[in-house]
Every structure is written in structure tokens, then in C-alpha cells.
PDB file of C-alpha atoms and ligand atoms in Angstrom:
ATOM      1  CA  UNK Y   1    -161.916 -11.856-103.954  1.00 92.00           C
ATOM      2  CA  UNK Y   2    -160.016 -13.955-101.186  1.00 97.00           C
ATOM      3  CA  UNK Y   3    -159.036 -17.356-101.758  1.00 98.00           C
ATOM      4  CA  UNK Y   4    -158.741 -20.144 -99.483  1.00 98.00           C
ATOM      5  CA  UNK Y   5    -156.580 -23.153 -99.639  1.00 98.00           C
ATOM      6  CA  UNK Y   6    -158.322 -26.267 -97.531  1.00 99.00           C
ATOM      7  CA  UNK Y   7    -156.010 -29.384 -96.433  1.00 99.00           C
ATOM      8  CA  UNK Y   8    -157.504 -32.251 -96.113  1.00 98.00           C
ATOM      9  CA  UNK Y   9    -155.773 -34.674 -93.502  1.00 98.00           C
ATOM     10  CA  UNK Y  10    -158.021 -37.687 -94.566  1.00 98.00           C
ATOM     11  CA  UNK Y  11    -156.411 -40.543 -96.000  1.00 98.00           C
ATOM     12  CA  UNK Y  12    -160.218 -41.409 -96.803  1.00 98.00           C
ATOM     13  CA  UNK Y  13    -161.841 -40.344-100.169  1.00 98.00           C
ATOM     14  CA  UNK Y  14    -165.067 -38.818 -99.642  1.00 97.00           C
ATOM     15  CA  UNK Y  15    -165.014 -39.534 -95.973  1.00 98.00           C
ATOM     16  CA  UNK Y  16    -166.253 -37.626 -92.885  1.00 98.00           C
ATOM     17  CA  UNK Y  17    -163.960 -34.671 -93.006  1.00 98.00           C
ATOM     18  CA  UNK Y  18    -164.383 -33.991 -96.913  1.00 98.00           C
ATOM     19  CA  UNK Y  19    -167.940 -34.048 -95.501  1.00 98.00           C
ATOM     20  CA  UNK Y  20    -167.320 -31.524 -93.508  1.00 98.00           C
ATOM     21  CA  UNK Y  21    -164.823 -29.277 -95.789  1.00 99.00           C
ATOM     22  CA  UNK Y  22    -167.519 -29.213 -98.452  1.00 98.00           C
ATOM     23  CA  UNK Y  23    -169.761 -27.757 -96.229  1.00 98.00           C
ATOM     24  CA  UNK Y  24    -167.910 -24.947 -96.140  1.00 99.00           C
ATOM     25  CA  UNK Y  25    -167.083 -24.935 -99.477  1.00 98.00           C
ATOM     26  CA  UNK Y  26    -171.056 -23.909-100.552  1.00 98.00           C
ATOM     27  CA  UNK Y  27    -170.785 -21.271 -98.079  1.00 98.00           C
ATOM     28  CA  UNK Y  28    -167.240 -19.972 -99.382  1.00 98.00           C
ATOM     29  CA  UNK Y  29    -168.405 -20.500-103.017  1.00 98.00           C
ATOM     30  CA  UNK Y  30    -171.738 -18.516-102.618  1.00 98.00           C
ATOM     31  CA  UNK Y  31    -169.917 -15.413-100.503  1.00 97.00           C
ATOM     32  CA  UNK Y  32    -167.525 -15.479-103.271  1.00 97.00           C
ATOM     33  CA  UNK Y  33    -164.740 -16.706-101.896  1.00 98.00           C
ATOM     34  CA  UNK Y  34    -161.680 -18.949-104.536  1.00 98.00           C
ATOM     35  CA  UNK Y  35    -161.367 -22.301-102.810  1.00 98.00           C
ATOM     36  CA  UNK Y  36    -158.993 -25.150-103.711  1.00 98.00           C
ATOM     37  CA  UNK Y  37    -158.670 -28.311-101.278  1.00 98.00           C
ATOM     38  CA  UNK Y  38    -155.490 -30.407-101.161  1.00 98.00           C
ATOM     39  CA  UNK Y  39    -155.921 -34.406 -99.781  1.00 98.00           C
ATOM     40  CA  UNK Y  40    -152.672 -34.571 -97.746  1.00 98.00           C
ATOM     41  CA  UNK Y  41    -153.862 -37.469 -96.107  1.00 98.00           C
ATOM     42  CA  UNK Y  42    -153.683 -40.480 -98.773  1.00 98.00           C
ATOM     43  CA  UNK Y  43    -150.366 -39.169 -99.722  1.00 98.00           C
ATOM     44  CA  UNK Y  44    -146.495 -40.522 -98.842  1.00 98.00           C
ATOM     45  CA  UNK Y  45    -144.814 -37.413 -96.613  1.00 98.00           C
ATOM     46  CA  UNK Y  46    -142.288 -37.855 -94.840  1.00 98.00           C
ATOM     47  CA  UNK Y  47    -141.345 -35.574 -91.667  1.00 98.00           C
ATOM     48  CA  UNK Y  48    -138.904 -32.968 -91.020  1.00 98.00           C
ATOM     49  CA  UNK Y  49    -135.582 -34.275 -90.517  1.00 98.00           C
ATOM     50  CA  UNK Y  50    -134.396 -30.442 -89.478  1.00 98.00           C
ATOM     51  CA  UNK Y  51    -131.546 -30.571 -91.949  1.00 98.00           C
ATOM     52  CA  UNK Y  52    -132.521 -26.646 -91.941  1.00 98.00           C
ATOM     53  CA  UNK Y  53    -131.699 -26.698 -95.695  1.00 97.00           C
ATOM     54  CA  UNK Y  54    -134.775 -24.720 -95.908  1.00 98.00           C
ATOM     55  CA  UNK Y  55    -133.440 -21.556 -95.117  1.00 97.00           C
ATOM     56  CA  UNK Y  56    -130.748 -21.590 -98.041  1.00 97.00           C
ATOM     57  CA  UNK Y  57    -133.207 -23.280-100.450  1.00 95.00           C
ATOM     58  CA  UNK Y  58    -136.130 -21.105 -99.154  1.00 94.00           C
ATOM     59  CA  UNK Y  59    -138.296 -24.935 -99.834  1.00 97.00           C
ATOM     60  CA  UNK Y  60    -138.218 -27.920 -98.242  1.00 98.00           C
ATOM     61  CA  UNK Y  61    -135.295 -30.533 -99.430  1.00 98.00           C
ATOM     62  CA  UNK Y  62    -138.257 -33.334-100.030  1.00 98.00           C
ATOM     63  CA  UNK Y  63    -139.489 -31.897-103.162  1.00 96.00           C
ATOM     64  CA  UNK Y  64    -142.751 -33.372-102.930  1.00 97.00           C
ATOM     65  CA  UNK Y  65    -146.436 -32.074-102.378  1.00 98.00           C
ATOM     66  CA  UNK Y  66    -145.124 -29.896 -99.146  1.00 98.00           C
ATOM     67  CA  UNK Y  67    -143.543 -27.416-101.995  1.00 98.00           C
ATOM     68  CA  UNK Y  68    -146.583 -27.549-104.272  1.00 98.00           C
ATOM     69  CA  UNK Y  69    -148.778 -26.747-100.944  1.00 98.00           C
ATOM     70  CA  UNK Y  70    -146.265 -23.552-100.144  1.00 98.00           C
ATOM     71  CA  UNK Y  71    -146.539 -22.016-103.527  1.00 98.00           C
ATOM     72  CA  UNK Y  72    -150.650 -22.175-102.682  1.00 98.00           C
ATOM     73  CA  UNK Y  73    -150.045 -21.222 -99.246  1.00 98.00           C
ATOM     74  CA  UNK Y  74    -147.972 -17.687-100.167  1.00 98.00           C
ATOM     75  CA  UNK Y  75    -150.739 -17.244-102.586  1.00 98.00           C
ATOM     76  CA  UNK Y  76    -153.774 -17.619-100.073  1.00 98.00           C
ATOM     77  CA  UNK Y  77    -155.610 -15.318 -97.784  1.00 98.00           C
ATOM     78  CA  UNK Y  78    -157.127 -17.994 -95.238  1.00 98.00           C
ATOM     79  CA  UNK Y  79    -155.459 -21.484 -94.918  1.00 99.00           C
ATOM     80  CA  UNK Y  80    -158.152 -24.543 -93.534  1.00 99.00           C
ATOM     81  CA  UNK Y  81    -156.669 -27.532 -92.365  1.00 99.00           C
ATOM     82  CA  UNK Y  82    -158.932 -30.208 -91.223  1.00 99.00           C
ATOM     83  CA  UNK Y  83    -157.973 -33.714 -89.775  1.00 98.00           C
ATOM     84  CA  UNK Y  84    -159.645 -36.652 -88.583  1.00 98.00           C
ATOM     85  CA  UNK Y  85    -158.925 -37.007 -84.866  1.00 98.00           C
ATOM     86  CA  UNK Y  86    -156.657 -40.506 -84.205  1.00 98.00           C
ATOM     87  CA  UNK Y  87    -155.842 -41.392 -80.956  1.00 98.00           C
ATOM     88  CA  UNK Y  88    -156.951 -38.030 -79.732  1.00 98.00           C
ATOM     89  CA  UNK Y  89    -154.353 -35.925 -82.139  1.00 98.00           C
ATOM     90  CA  UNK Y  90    -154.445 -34.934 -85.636  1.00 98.00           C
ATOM     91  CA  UNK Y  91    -153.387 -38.265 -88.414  1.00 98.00           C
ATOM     92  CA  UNK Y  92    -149.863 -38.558 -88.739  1.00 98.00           C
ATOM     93  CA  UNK Y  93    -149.348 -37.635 -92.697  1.00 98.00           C
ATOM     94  CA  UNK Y  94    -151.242 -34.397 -91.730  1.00 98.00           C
ATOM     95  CA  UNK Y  95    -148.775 -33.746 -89.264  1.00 98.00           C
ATOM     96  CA  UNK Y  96    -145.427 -34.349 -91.213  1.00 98.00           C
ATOM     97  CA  UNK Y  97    -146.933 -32.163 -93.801  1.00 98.00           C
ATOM     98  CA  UNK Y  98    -147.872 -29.085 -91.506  1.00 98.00           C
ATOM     99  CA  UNK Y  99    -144.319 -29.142 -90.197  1.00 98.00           C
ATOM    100  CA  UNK Y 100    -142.599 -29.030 -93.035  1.00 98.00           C
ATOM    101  CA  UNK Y 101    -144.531 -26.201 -94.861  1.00 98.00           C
ATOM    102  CA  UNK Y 102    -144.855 -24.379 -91.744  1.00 98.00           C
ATOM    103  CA  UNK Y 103    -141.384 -24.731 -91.144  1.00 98.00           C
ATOM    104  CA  UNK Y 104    -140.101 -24.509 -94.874  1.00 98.00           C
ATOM    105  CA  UNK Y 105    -142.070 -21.215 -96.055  1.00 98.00           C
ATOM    106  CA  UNK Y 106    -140.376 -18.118 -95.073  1.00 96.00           C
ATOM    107  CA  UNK Y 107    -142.797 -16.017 -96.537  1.00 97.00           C
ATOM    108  CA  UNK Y 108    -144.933 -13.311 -94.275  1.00 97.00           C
ATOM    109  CA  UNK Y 109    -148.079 -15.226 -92.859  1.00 98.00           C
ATOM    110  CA  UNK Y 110    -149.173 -12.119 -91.211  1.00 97.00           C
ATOM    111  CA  UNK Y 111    -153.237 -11.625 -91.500  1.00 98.00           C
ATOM    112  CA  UNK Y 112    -153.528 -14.802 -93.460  1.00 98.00           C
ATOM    113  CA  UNK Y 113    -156.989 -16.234 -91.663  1.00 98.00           C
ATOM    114  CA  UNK Y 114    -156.501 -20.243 -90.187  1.00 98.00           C
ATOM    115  CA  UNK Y 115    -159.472 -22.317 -89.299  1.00 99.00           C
ATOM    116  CA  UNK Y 116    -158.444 -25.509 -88.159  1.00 98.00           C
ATOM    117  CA  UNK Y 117    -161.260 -28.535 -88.084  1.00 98.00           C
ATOM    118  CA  UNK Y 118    -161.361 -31.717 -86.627  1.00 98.00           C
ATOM    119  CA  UNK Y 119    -163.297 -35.022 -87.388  1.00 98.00           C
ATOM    120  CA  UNK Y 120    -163.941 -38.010 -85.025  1.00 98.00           C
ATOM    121  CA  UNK Y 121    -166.097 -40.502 -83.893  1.00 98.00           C
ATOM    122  CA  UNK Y 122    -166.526 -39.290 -80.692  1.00 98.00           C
ATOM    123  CA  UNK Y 123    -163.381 -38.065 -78.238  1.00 98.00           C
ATOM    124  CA  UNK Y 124    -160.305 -36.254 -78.793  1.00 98.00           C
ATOM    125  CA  UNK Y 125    -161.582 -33.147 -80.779  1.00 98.00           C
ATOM    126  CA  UNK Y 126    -161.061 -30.758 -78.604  1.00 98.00           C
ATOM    127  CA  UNK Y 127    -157.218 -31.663 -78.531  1.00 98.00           C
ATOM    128  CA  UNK Y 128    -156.859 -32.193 -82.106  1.00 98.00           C
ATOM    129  CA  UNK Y 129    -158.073 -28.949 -82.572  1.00 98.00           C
ATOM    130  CA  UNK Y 130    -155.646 -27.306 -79.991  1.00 98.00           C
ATOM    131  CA  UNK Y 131    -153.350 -28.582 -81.905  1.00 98.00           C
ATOM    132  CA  UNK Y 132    -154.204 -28.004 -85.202  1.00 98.00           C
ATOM    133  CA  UNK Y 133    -154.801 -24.141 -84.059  1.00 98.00           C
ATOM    134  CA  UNK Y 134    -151.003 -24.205 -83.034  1.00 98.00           C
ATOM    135  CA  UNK Y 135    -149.745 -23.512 -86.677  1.00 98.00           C
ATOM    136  CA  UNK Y 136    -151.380 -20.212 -86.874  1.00 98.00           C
ATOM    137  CA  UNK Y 137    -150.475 -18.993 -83.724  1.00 98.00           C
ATOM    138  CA  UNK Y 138    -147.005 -18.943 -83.798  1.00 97.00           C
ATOM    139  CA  UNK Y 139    -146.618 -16.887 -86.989  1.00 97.00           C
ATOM    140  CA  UNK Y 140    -149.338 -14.120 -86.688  1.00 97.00           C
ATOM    141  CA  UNK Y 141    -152.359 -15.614 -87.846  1.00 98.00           C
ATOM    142  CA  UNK Y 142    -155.635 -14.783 -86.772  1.00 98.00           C
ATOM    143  CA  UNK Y 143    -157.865 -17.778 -86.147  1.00 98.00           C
ATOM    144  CA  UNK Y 144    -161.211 -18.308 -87.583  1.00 98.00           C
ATOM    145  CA  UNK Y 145    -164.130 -19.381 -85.023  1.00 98.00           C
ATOM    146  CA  UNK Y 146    -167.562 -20.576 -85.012  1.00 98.00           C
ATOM    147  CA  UNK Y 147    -170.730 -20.899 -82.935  1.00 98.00           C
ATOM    148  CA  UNK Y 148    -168.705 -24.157 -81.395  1.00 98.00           C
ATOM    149  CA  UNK Y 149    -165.246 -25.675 -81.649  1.00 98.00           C
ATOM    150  CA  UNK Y 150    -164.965 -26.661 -85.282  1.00 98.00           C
ATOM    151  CA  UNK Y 151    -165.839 -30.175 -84.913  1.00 98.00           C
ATOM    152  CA  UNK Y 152    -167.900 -32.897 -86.762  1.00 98.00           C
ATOM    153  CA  UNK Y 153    -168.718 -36.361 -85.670  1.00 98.00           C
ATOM    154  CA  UNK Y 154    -169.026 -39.475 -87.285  1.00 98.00           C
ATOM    155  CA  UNK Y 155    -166.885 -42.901 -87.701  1.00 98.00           C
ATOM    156  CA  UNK Y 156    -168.484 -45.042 -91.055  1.00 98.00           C
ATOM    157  CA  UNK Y 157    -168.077 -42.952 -94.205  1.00 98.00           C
ATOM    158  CA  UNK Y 158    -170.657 -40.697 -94.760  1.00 98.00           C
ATOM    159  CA  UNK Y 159    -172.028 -40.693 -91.287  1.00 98.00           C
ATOM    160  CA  UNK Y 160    -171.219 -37.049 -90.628  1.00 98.00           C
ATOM    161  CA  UNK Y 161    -173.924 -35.559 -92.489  1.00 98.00           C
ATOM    162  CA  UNK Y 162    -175.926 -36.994 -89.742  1.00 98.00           C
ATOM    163  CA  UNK Y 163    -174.489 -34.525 -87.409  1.00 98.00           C
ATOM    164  CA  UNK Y 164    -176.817 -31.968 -88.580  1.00 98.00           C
ATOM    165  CA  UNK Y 165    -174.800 -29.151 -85.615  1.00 98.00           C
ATOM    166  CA  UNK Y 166    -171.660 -29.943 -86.980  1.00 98.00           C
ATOM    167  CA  UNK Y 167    -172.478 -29.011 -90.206  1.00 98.00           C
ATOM    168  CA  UNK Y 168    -173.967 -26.353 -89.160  1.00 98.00           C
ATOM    169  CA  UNK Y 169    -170.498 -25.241 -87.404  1.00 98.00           C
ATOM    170  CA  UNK Y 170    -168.512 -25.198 -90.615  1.00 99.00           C
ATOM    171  CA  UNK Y 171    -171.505 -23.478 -92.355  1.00 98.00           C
ATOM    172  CA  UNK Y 172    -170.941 -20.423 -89.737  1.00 98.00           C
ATOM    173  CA  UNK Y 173    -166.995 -20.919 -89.628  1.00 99.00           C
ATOM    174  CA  UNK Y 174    -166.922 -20.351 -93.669  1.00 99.00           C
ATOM    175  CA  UNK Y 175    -169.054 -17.160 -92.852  1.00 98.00           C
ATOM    176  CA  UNK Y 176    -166.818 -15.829 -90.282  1.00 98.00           C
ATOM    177  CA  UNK Y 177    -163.614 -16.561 -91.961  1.00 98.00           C
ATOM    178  CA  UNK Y 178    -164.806 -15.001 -95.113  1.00 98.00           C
ATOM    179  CA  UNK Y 179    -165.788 -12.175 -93.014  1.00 98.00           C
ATOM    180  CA  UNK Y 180    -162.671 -11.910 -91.286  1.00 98.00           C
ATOM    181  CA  UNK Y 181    -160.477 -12.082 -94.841  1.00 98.00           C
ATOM    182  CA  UNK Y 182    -162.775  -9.422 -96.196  1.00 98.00           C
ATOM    183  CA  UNK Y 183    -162.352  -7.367 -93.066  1.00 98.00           C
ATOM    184  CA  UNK Y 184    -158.738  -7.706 -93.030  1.00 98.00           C
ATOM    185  CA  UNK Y 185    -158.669  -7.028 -96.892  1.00 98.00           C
ATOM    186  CA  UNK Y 186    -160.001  -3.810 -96.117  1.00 98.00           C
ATOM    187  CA  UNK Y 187    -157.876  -3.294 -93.009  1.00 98.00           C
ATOM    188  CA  UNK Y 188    -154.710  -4.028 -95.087  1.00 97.00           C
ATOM    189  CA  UNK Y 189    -155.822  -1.430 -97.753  1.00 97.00           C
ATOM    190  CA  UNK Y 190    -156.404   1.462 -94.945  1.00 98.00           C
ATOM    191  CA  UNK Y 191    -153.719   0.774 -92.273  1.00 97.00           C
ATOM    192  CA  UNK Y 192    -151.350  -1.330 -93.361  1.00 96.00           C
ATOM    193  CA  UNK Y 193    -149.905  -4.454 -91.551  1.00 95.00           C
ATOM    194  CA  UNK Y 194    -149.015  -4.031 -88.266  1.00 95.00           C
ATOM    195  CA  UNK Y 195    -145.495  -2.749 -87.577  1.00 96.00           C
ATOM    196  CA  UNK Y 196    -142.754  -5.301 -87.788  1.00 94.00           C
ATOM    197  CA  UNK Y 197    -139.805  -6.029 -84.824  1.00 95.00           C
ATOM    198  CA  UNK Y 198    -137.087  -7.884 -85.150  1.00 95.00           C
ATOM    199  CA  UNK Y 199    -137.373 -11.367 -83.860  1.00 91.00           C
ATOM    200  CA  UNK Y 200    -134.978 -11.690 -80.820  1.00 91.00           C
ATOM    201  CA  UNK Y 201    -134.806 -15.607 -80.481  1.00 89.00           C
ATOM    202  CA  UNK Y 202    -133.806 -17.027 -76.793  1.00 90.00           C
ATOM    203  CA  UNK Y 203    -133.788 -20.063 -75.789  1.00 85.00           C
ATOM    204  CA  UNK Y 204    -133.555 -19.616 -71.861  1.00 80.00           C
ATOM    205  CA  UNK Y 205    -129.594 -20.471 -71.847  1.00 76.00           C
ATOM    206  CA  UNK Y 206    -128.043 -17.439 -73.244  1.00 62.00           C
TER     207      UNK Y 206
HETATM  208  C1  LIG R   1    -156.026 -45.035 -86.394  1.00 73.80           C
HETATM  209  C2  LIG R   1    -157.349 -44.422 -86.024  1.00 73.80           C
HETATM  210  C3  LIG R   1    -157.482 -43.800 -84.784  1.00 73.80           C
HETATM  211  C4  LIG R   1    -158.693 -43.217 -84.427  1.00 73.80           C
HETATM  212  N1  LIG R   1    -158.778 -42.567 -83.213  1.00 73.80           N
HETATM  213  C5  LIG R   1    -159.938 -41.974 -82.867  1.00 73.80           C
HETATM  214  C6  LIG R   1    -160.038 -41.264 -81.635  1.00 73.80           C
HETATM  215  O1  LIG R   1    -159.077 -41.061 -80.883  1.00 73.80           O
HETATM  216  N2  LIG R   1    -161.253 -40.737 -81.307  1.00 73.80           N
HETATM  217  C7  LIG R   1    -162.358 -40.914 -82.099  1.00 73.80           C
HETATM  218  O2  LIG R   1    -163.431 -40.467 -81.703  1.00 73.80           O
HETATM  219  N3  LIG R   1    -162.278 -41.524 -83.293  1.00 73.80           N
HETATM  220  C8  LIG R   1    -161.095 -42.065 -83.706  1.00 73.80           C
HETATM  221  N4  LIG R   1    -161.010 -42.681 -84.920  1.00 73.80           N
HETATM  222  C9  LIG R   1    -162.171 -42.657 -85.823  1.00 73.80           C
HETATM  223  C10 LIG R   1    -162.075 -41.544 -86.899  1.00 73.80           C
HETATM  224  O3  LIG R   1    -161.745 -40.291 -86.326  1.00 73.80           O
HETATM  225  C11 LIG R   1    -163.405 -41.429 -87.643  1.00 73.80           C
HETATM  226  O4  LIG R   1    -163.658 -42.656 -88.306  1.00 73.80           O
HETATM  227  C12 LIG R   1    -163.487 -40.294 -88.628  1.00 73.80           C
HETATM  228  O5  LIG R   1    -164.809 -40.232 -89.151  1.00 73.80           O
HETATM  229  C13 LIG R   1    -162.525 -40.465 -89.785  1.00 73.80           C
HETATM  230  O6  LIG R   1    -162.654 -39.372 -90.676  1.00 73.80           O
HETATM  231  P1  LIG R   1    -162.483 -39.546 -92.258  1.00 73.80           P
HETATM  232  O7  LIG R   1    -163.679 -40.329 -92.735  1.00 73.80           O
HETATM  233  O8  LIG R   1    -162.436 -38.175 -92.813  1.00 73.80           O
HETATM  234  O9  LIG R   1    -161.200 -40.278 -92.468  1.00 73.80           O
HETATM  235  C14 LIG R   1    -159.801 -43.279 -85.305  1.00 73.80           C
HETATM  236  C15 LIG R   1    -159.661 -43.911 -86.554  1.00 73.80           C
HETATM  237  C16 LIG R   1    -158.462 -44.479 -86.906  1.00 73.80           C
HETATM  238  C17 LIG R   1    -158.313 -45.130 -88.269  1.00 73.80           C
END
């Protein structure tokens, strides 16, 4: 069965994106699907400092939550990270986090399904979850969609499950992703991944 590791980029316990996460936890639980969320957002992480220690180490020189996130990460078939918007981009400890385990993990990310959803109180969700989508689609991830952009409104605790479309959103994102990690499941067992290339890095100078 696939399993799915959720971030949650809410320094708020039980606030309007855990609303929204377990949402799409029924759905994952009832299709069968292993979940496990991760609060990122109440934690102390600090940012990249690109000491590029990372690629000797093969993990992150901060030995903090980033490493415990990247031993889930390798492990998981879909990754769902979800933020509350702030000043129209994803919160801050969400961000420092994403970097470094994006940037730390070497392992293949190939076919592992992202879903990225955001949570304000009512602009910037459209560029939070541009954002958010970003990590997945530099390393070969195929994103998980819904009937809208994965978004959920509200602004005092608890006022999202008000928002009776935007729960209805991450109902039918947990359906497609699940479908999608099935799907690719079965791909993976009949074709294979796709044929690899080695990466030829420029940078426009040389
Ligand atoms: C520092 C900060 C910046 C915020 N910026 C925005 C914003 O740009 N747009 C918006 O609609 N709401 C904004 N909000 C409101 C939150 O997105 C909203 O309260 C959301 O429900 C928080 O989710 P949570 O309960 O999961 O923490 C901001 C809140 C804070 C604390």
C-alpha cells in the first residue's frame, strides 16, 4: 500500500491547515493509503547555509528534524506539504526546511507523487502554491491536482471547516494522488522508471 508523508508548515496546533491535511487524511486512510504528518512549522530550522557538506555526508550538517524528515521522505511514495500563506508566500520555517531536505537528499525522487496545499485568509494562495509546487518539479515529480488549486480559506482557528469547497478540494486531491501512486505503482512494476541521462549542469557562462 503507498504511504504518504504530509508536512505541516503551521506553527499553529490544530489550526486551519491541519484542518485541511486531515481532510485528506480520511480520504487517504479509507483508500488505504499509510499516512504520517510532520508539524515543521512550530519547530526551530534554520536555513541552508550551502556549506554543500551534504554531498560528502549524503545529510544535512544541522542534524535536526530536516534528517529525520529525509529518512521518511526516501521511504514515501507521495510527499504533501501544506503551508499557511504569509505575506503571499509559504511561512518561513516551512521554507528553510524544504530547502534543506530538498537540497540534502540525494536519493531518486523520480515518480514520488507531490501535492502541495496552501492555507490563507484570503490572498496569496495562488502564489504560495506556485511555489510550494516548485520542489517537485525540479526533481521529477509528478504533481497531484484537484477539482481547484489546492487551497483552503480561513484566518481564526478552526474557521476553515467553514469553507465547505475547500474541503472538498483536499477530499478530491487525496483521491487523485492515491490514484496517481497506485497508477504509478503499477506503472513501475510493468515498465520500469523512465530511462535515466546524465545531468549536464550549465550555468550560461561556460
Ligand atoms: C505573519 C502572517 C502573515 C499572513 N499573511 C497572509 C496573507 O498574505 N494572506 C492571507 O490571506 N492571510 C495571511 N495570514 C493569515 C493566515 O494565512 C491565516 O490565519 C491561516 O488560517 C493560518 O493558518 P494556520 O491556522 O494553519 O496557521 C497571515 C498570518 C500571519 C501570522
Amino acid at each position: 500500500m503507498p504511504k504518504v508523508l504530509i508536512i505541516n508548515g503551521s506553527p499553529r496546533v490544530g489550526g486551519n491547515t491541519s484542518i485541511a491535511i486531515d481532510e485528506m487524511v480520511k480520504i487517504f486512510e479509507d483508500e488505504g493509503v499509510e499516512t504520517e504528518v510532520v508539524q515543521v512549522g512550530n519547530k526551530d530550522i534554520r536555513g541552508c547555509i550551502s556549506c554543500e557538506s551534504c554531498f560528502e555526508k549524503g545529510k544535512c550538517v544541522f542534524d535536526d528534524i530536516v534528517n529525520e524528515l529525509a529518512t521518511k521522505f526516501e521511504a514515501a511514495d507521495g510527499l504533501v506539504v501544506a503551508s499557511p500563506v504569509y505575506y503571499s508566500s509559504a511561512n518561513a520555517t516551512l521554507i528553510a526546511c524544504l530547502d534543506r531536505l530538498f537540497y540534502s537528499t540525494h536519493f531518486d525522487k523520480t515518480m514520488k507523487v507531490g501535492a502541495s496545499v496552501v492555507c490563507a485568509r484570503r490572498g496569496g494562495l495562488s502564489a504560495t502554491f506556485d511555489e510550494l509546487n516548485k520542489y517537485f518539479t525540479i526533481c521529477g515529480m509528478p504533481v497531484a491536482s484537484s477539482q481547484y488549486w489546492n487551497s483552503i480559506h480561513g484566518n481564526e482557528k478552526g474557521q476553515a471547516r467553514e469553507d465547505l469547497e475547500g474541503l472538498q478540494t483536499m477530499r478530491v486531491l487525496a483521491r487523485n494522488m492515491t490514484f496517481l501512486m497506485k497508477s504509478i505503482a503499477l506503472g513501475k512494476e510493468k515498465y520500469g522508471l523512465p530511462e535515466k541521462e546524465e545531468w549536464q549542469p550549465t550555468h550560461f557562462i561556460r
